Coordinates of C-alpha atoms in Angstrom, one line a residue:
M83 CA -32.1 18.2 36.6
L84 CA -32.3 15.7 39.4
D85 CA -28.7 14.3 39.1
I86 CA -29.0 11.1 41.2
P87 CA -26.1 8.6 40.9
L88 CA -26.3 5.0 42.1
M89 CA -24.0 5.8 44.9
Q90 CA -22.2 8.9 46.4
D91 CA -19.6 9.5 49.0
N92 CA -19.3 5.9 50.2
I93 CA -15.6 6.4 50.8
V94 CA -15.2 9.6 52.8
E95 CA -12.2 11.6 53.9
E96 CA -11.8 10.0 57.3
D97 CA -11.6 6.6 55.5
K98 CA -8.8 7.9 53.3
R99 CA -7.0 9.4 56.2
A100 CA -7.2 6.1 58.2
L101 CA -5.7 4.3 55.2
I102 CA -2.9 6.8 54.7
D103 CA -2.1 6.6 58.4
F104 CA -2.0 2.8 58.2
L105 CA 0.3 2.8 55.2
E106 CA 2.7 5.1 56.9
Q107 CA 3.0 2.9 60.0
T108 CA 2.9 -0.7 58.7
D109 CA 5.1 -3.1 56.8
R110 CA 2.4 -5.8 56.5
F111 CA 0.0 -5.4 53.6
T112 CA -1.4 -8.9 52.9
Q113 CA -3.9 -10.7 55.0
G114 CA -2.9 -10.2 58.6
P115 CA -4.0 -8.6 61.9
Q116 CA -6.3 -6.0 60.4
V117 CA -8.2 -8.7 58.5
R118 CA -8.6 -10.8 61.6
A119 CA -9.8 -7.7 63.6
F120 CA -12.4 -6.8 60.9
E121 CA -13.6 -10.4 60.9
R122 CA -14.1 -10.3 64.7
E123 CA -15.9 -7.0 64.6
W124 CA -18.1 -8.0 61.8
S125 CA -19.1 -11.2 63.5
E126 CA -20.0 -9.2 66.6
W127 CA -22.1 -6.8 64.6
L128 CA -23.9 -9.5 62.7
G129 CA -24.4 -11.9 65.5
C130 CA -22.5 -15.0 64.2
R131 CA -19.6 -17.0 65.5
H132 CA -17.3 -16.9 62.5
S133 CA -16.6 -14.6 59.6
V134 CA -14.1 -15.0 56.7
F135 CA -13.0 -11.9 54.8
V136 CA -12.5 -12.3 51.1
N137 CA -11.9 -10.1 48.0
S138 CA -15.5 -9.9 46.9
G139 CA -19.1 -11.0 47.4
A140 CA -18.7 -13.2 44.3
S141 CA -15.7 -15.0 45.9
A142 CA -17.8 -15.4 49.1
N143 CA -20.5 -17.1 46.9
L144 CA -17.9 -19.3 45.3
I145 CA -16.1 -20.7 48.3
T146 CA -19.5 -21.2 50.1
M147 CA -20.7 -23.4 47.3
M148 CA -17.4 -25.2 47.1
A149 CA -17.4 -25.9 50.9
L150 CA -21.0 -27.2 50.6
A151 CA -19.8 -29.7 47.9
E152 CA -17.0 -30.8 50.3
T153 CA -19.3 -31.4 53.2
L154 CA -22.6 -32.4 51.6
G155 CA -21.6 -33.6 48.2
K156 CA -22.8 -32.2 44.9
G157 CA -26.5 -32.0 44.2
E158 CA -29.3 -29.6 43.5
I159 CA -29.3 -26.0 44.8
I160 CA -32.6 -24.1 44.7
V161 CA -32.0 -20.6 43.4
P162 CA -34.1 -17.5 42.5
A163 CA -34.7 -16.4 39.0
I164 CA -33.9 -12.8 40.2
T165 CA -30.4 -12.6 41.7
W166 CA -26.8 -11.7 40.8
S167 CA -24.9 -13.8 38.3
S168 CA -22.2 -14.9 40.8
D169 CA -24.8 -16.8 42.8
I170 CA -25.6 -19.0 39.8
S171 CA -22.0 -19.1 38.6
S172 CA -20.9 -20.3 42.0
V173 CA -23.4 -23.1 42.0
L174 CA -22.3 -24.3 38.5
L175 CA -18.6 -23.9 39.2
A176 CA -18.9 -26.0 42.4
G177 CA -20.5 -28.8 40.4
H178 CA -24.0 -28.4 41.7
T179 CA -27.2 -28.1 39.6
P180 CA -29.2 -24.9 40.0
V181 CA -33.0 -25.4 40.2
F182 CA -34.7 -22.1 39.5
V183 CA -37.9 -20.9 41.1
D184 CA -40.0 -17.7 40.5
I185 CA -40.2 -14.7 42.8
D186 CA -42.8 -12.9 44.9
F187 CA -43.3 -9.3 44.0
K188 CA -43.6 -8.2 47.6
N189 CA -39.9 -8.7 48.3
L190 CA -38.5 -9.8 44.9
A191 CA -37.2 -12.9 46.7
M192 CA -38.0 -16.6 46.0
D193 CA -41.7 -17.5 46.3
E194 CA -42.0 -19.6 49.5
N195 CA -44.4 -22.2 48.0
E196 CA -42.3 -22.6 44.9
V197 CA -39.2 -23.3 47.0
L198 CA -41.0 -26.0 49.1
N199 CA -42.4 -27.6 45.9
A200 CA -38.9 -27.7 44.3
I201 CA -37.3 -29.7 47.2
S202 CA -36.4 -33.2 46.2
E203 CA -34.1 -36.0 47.5
R204 CA -31.3 -34.4 45.4
T205 CA -31.7 -31.0 47.1
K206 CA -28.6 -30.0 49.1
A207 CA -29.4 -26.4 49.9
V208 CA -31.7 -23.4 49.3
F209 CA -29.6 -20.3 48.2
L210 CA -31.9 -17.5 49.1
T211 CA -31.1 -13.9 48.0
H212 CA -32.3 -11.0 50.1
V213 CA -32.8 -8.7 47.1
L214 CA -31.9 -5.0 47.3
G215 CA -32.4 -4.9 51.1
F216 CA -35.7 -6.6 51.3
N217 CA -36.1 -9.6 53.7
G218 CA -36.7 -12.7 51.6
L219 CA -37.3 -15.2 54.5
T220 CA -40.4 -16.2 56.3
E221 CA -40.7 -18.1 59.6
N222 CA -42.7 -20.8 57.8
L223 CA -40.0 -21.3 55.2
E224 CA -37.2 -21.4 57.8
L225 CA -39.2 -23.9 59.9
E226 CA -40.0 -26.2 56.9
L227 CA -36.3 -26.2 55.7
R228 CA -35.3 -27.2 59.2
K229 CA -37.9 -30.0 59.3
R230 CA -36.8 -31.3 56.0
G231 CA -33.1 -31.1 56.8
V232 CA -32.4 -28.7 53.9
V233 CA -29.5 -26.2 54.4
L234 CA -30.3 -22.5 54.1
I235 CA -27.6 -20.3 52.5
E236 CA -28.3 -16.5 52.6
D237 CA -27.1 -14.1 50.0
A238 CA -27.2 -10.8 51.9
C239 CA -24.7 -9.0 49.7
E240 CA -27.2 -6.1 49.2
S241 CA -29.0 -6.3 52.5
H242 CA -26.7 -5.3 55.4
G243 CA -28.8 -4.8 58.5
T244 CA -32.1 -6.1 57.0
R245 CA -34.0 -7.8 59.8
F246 CA -36.1 -11.0 60.1
A247 CA -38.6 -11.6 62.8
R248 CA -37.6 -14.9 64.4
D249 CA -38.6 -16.7 67.6
G250 CA -40.1 -13.5 69.0
R251 CA -37.0 -11.3 68.2
D252 CA -35.5 -9.6 65.3
A253 CA -32.4 -11.2 63.8
K254 CA -30.2 -9.7 61.1
V255 CA -30.4 -11.5 57.8
G256 CA -27.2 -13.4 57.3
S257 CA -27.3 -14.7 60.9
V258 CA -30.3 -17.0 60.3
G259 CA -29.1 -19.7 57.8
F260 CA -26.3 -22.2 58.0
A261 CA -24.0 -19.7 56.2
S262 CA -24.3 -16.3 54.5
N263 CA -22.5 -14.1 52.1
F264 CA -22.0 -10.3 52.2
S265 CA -20.4 -7.9 49.7
F266 CA -18.5 -4.7 50.5
Y267 CA -18.4 -3.4 46.9
Y268 CA -18.3 0.4 46.6
A269 CA -22.0 0.8 45.9
H270 CA -23.2 -1.3 48.8
H271 CA -24.3 -0.3 52.4
M272 CA -20.7 -0.1 53.5
S273 CA -17.5 -0.5 51.4
T274 CA -14.0 -1.9 51.5
V275 CA -13.8 -0.8 47.8
E276 CA -13.8 -4.5 46.9
G277 CA -14.5 -7.2 49.5
G278 CA -16.9 -9.8 50.8
M279 CA -17.5 -12.0 53.8
V280 CA -18.6 -15.6 54.5
C281 CA -20.4 -16.0 57.8
T282 CA -21.4 -19.1 59.7
D283 CA -21.9 -20.6 63.2
D284 CA -20.5 -24.0 62.1
G285 CA -16.9 -24.6 63.1
E286 CA -16.2 -27.3 60.5
F287 CA -17.6 -25.2 57.7
Y288 CA -15.6 -22.2 58.9
Q289 CA -12.4 -24.3 58.8
L290 CA -13.1 -25.4 55.2
V291 CA -13.8 -21.8 54.1
C292 CA -10.6 -20.6 55.6
M293 CA -8.6 -23.2 53.7
L294 CA -10.5 -22.6 50.4
R295 CA -9.8 -18.9 50.7
S296 CA -6.0 -19.6 50.6
H297 CA -5.3 -22.4 48.0
G298 CA -6.8 -25.1 50.2
M299 CA -3.7 -25.0 52.4
L300 CA -3.8 -26.9 55.7
R301 CA -1.9 -24.1 57.5
E302 CA -4.9 -21.8 57.0
N303 CA -7.1 -24.1 59.1
P304 CA -7.7 -22.1 62.4
D305 CA -7.9 -25.3 64.5
P306 CA -4.4 -26.3 65.7
A307 CA -5.7 -29.8 66.6
V308 CA -6.8 -30.4 63.0
R309 CA -3.5 -29.1 61.6
E310 CA -1.6 -31.5 63.9
L311 CA -3.8 -34.5 63.0
E312 CA -3.6 -33.9 59.3
S313 CA 0.1 -33.2 59.4
A314 CA 0.6 -36.6 61.0
R315 CA -1.5 -38.3 58.3
W316 CA 0.8 -36.8 55.6
P317 CA 4.3 -37.1 57.1
D318 CA 6.0 -36.8 53.7
L319 CA 4.6 -33.3 53.2
N320 CA 5.7 -30.0 54.5
P321 CA 2.9 -28.9 56.8
E322 CA 3.3 -25.3 55.6
F323 CA 2.5 -26.5 52.1
T324 CA 0.0 -29.2 52.4
F325 CA -3.0 -28.6 50.1
M326 CA -6.1 -30.4 51.5
M327 CA -8.5 -29.6 48.6
P328 CA -8.6 -27.6 45.4
G329 CA -8.7 -24.0 46.6
F330 CA -8.3 -20.4 45.4
N331 CA -6.6 -17.2 46.3
V332 CA -9.5 -15.0 47.2
R333 CA -7.8 -13.3 50.2
S334 CA -8.3 -9.6 50.8
S335 CA -5.7 -7.2 52.0
E336 CA -4.9 -5.3 55.2
M337 CA -5.8 -2.0 53.4
N338 CA -9.3 -3.2 52.6
A339 CA -9.8 -4.3 56.2
V340 CA -8.7 -0.9 57.5
I341 CA -11.4 0.8 55.4
G342 CA -14.0 -1.8 56.6
R343 CA -13.1 -1.2 60.2
K344 CA -13.5 2.5 59.8
Q345 CA -16.8 2.2 58.1
L346 CA -18.5 -0.4 60.3
P347 CA -19.2 2.1 63.2
R348 CA -21.2 4.3 60.7
L349 CA -23.2 1.4 59.3
D350 CA -26.2 1.4 61.6
N351 CA -26.9 5.1 60.9
A352 CA -26.5 4.6 57.2
I353 CA -29.0 1.7 57.3
R354 CA -31.5 4.0 59.2
Q355 CA -31.3 6.7 56.5
R356 CA -31.7 4.1 53.7
R357 CA -34.9 2.8 55.4
E358 CA -36.3 6.3 55.7
N359 CA -35.5 7.0 52.0
C360 CA -37.2 3.8 50.9
E361 CA -40.4 4.5 52.9
L362 CA -40.6 8.0 51.6
F363 CA -40.2 6.8 48.0
V364 CA -42.9 4.1 48.3
E365 CA -45.3 6.4 50.1
N366 CA -45.2 9.0 47.4
L367 CA -45.3 6.7 44.3
R368 CA -48.7 6.2 42.5
S369 CA -49.9 2.8 43.5
D370 CA -52.3 2.5 40.6
R371 CA -49.3 2.7 38.1
Y372 CA -46.4 1.3 40.1
F373 CA -46.1 -1.7 42.4
T374 CA -46.0 -0.3 46.0
D375 CA -47.1 -3.4 48.0
F376 CA -43.6 -4.3 49.1
D377 CA -43.1 -5.9 52.5
L378 CA -41.1 -3.1 54.1
R379 CA -40.8 -4.8 57.5
G380 CA -37.1 -4.9 58.5
Q381 CA -36.0 -3.6 55.1
S382 CA -32.5 -2.0 54.7
N383 CA -33.0 -0.7 51.2
Y384 CA -30.0 -0.8 48.8
A385 CA -31.9 0.9 45.9
L386 CA -35.3 2.4 45.1
V387 CA -37.3 0.0 43.0
T388 CA -39.6 1.2 40.2
L389 CA -41.8 -1.6 39.0
L390 CA -44.8 -1.1 36.7
R391 CA -47.9 -2.7 38.1
E392 CA -49.1 -3.8 34.6
A393 CA -47.1 -4.7 31.5
D394 CA -46.7 -1.5 29.5
S395 CA -43.7 -1.3 27.1
E396 CA -44.5 2.3 26.1
L397 CA -44.7 3.6 29.6
F398 CA -41.6 1.8 30.7
A399 CA -39.7 3.3 27.7
R400 CA -40.9 6.8 28.8
V401 CA -39.7 6.1 32.3
C402 CA -36.2 5.1 31.1
E403 CA -36.1 8.1 28.7
K404 CA -37.1 10.6 31.4
L405 CA -34.6 9.2 34.0
R406 CA -31.8 9.6 31.4
S407 CA -32.9 13.1 30.6
E408 CA -32.8 14.0 34.3
N409 CA -29.4 12.3 34.8
V410 CA -30.8 9.7 37.2
E411 CA -28.6 6.6 37.0
F412 CA -30.6 3.4 37.0
R413 CA -30.3 -0.4 36.3
R414 CA -33.0 -2.2 34.3
G415 CA -34.3 -5.6 35.6
T416 CA -33.3 -4.7 39.2
A417 CA -30.9 -7.1 40.8
G418 CA -28.4 -8.7 38.4
G419 CA -30.0 -7.8 35.0
G420 CA -33.4 -9.4 35.4
N421 CA -34.5 -13.0 34.8
M422 CA -31.3 -15.0 35.2
T423 CA -32.6 -17.8 33.1
R424 CA -32.4 -15.5 30.1
Q425 CA -28.7 -15.0 30.5
P426 CA -26.4 -16.6 27.9
F427 CA -24.3 -18.6 30.4
V428 CA -27.5 -20.1 32.0
R429 CA -29.0 -20.9 28.6
R430 CA -25.9 -22.8 27.6
A431 CA -25.6 -24.7 31.0
L432 CA -29.3 -25.4 31.3
P433 CA -30.8 -25.4 27.8
D434 CA -34.0 -27.1 28.9
V435 CA -34.9 -24.3 31.3
C436 CA -37.7 -22.1 29.9
P437 CA -37.5 -18.4 30.9
E438 CA -41.2 -18.0 30.4
S439 CA -41.7 -20.4 33.3
F440 CA -41.0 -17.6 35.7
P441 CA -43.6 -14.9 34.9
H442 CA -42.9 -12.7 37.9
A443 CA -39.2 -12.6 37.2
D444 CA -40.0 -11.9 33.6
H445 CA -42.2 -9.0 34.5
V446 CA -39.4 -7.5 36.6
H447 CA -37.0 -8.2 33.8
S448 CA -39.1 -6.2 31.3
F449 CA -40.8 -3.6 33.5
G450 CA -38.6 -3.0 36.5
L451 CA -35.5 -0.9 37.4
Y452 CA -33.8 0.6 40.4
T453 CA -32.3 4.0 41.1
G454 CA -29.8 5.0 43.8
N455 CA -30.4 5.1 47.5
Y456 CA -27.7 6.2 49.9
P457 CA -27.5 8.3 53.1
G458 CA -26.7 11.5 51.4
L459 CA -29.7 11.4 49.0
E460 CA -31.8 14.5 49.8
K461 CA -35.4 13.9 50.7
G462 CA -36.4 16.6 48.3
K463 CA -34.9 14.8 45.4
I464 CA -36.8 11.6 46.4
E465 CA -40.1 13.5 46.3
R466 CA -39.2 15.2 43.0
L467 CA -38.3 11.8 41.6
C468 CA -41.7 10.5 42.6
T469 CA -43.5 13.5 41.1
L470 CA -41.6 12.9 37.8
L471 CA -42.6 9.2 37.7
N472 CA -46.2 9.9 38.7
T473 CA -46.8 12.4 35.9
L474 CA -45.6 10.1 33.1

């Protein structure tokens, strides 16, 4: 029996010991110096100016979309039909209208031409998901968005360390767009158990996100000049409790930050091992039966994707049955449960959207799945998994 879980040993003994040592020495548990240190270290690793640590990637999505509504106003946000539910939820909850486009099989991300065709005078941003560690961005798409003045937001929650060739150099995804979101959920490339990050180079956007993270409070604005100016505008209010906008409490804790700081130095090596695992899997899979034409340049694979090349319900059922019998954990539909336009909350919010309008996403929905990929996954198990799939 293969026995491959989705994730294994992502919180190791040295992480637990660091947390125990911290708990024995501190009397500060809520957001404080550990959070600020983790934000600085993450910004340096990613290559951005500002990072804001929150309690999940979903919360990072939410306050990013809320901050966009504050700065650009509400409008249309172009989103992929294959993504995680919180991307779409955040767009709806912030008062924007999601505009869905189909995906490209080679990276499971939004089809570049469909994105450009969907842009209108109502478009506020493109919310691009780098799915399962594949780079979803092209130089042409980035250039066209810049020319048209359309903001790019990157969801890199599953794609820590994925790289994008830009201006003759490699940039990490999440450092390319106006803002980006990361997740540190247990199963991702590195973990704070629960946690997420909003990243940006824009100082004003950074200030908004800091306030939105903590109830919209003025005192959370990192710029003292802004705090002083706004306090003078509202002299009848206590500056410690001046709420500038409707906000949330999506702060993370010192304990989560301690684990993140301990894991970050190991991240690059974990990414290298994930890349090697993915390349081995794709090289050994039958290309006549399964889709293997993925664009692996710069990938930082979160999970191993099994996608039938042709629609075949009977074969897909045999694949699922065999994986279960071998105790190989998997998720159907790849990222987020398949074609998002088939989900109940989307159908209620956008009843005129037709799921069949996104045939590539629908194919992934019905004939795609992923299995676990993590640094401790033995190469021999990957090869045995390929043999198992190839003989079905």
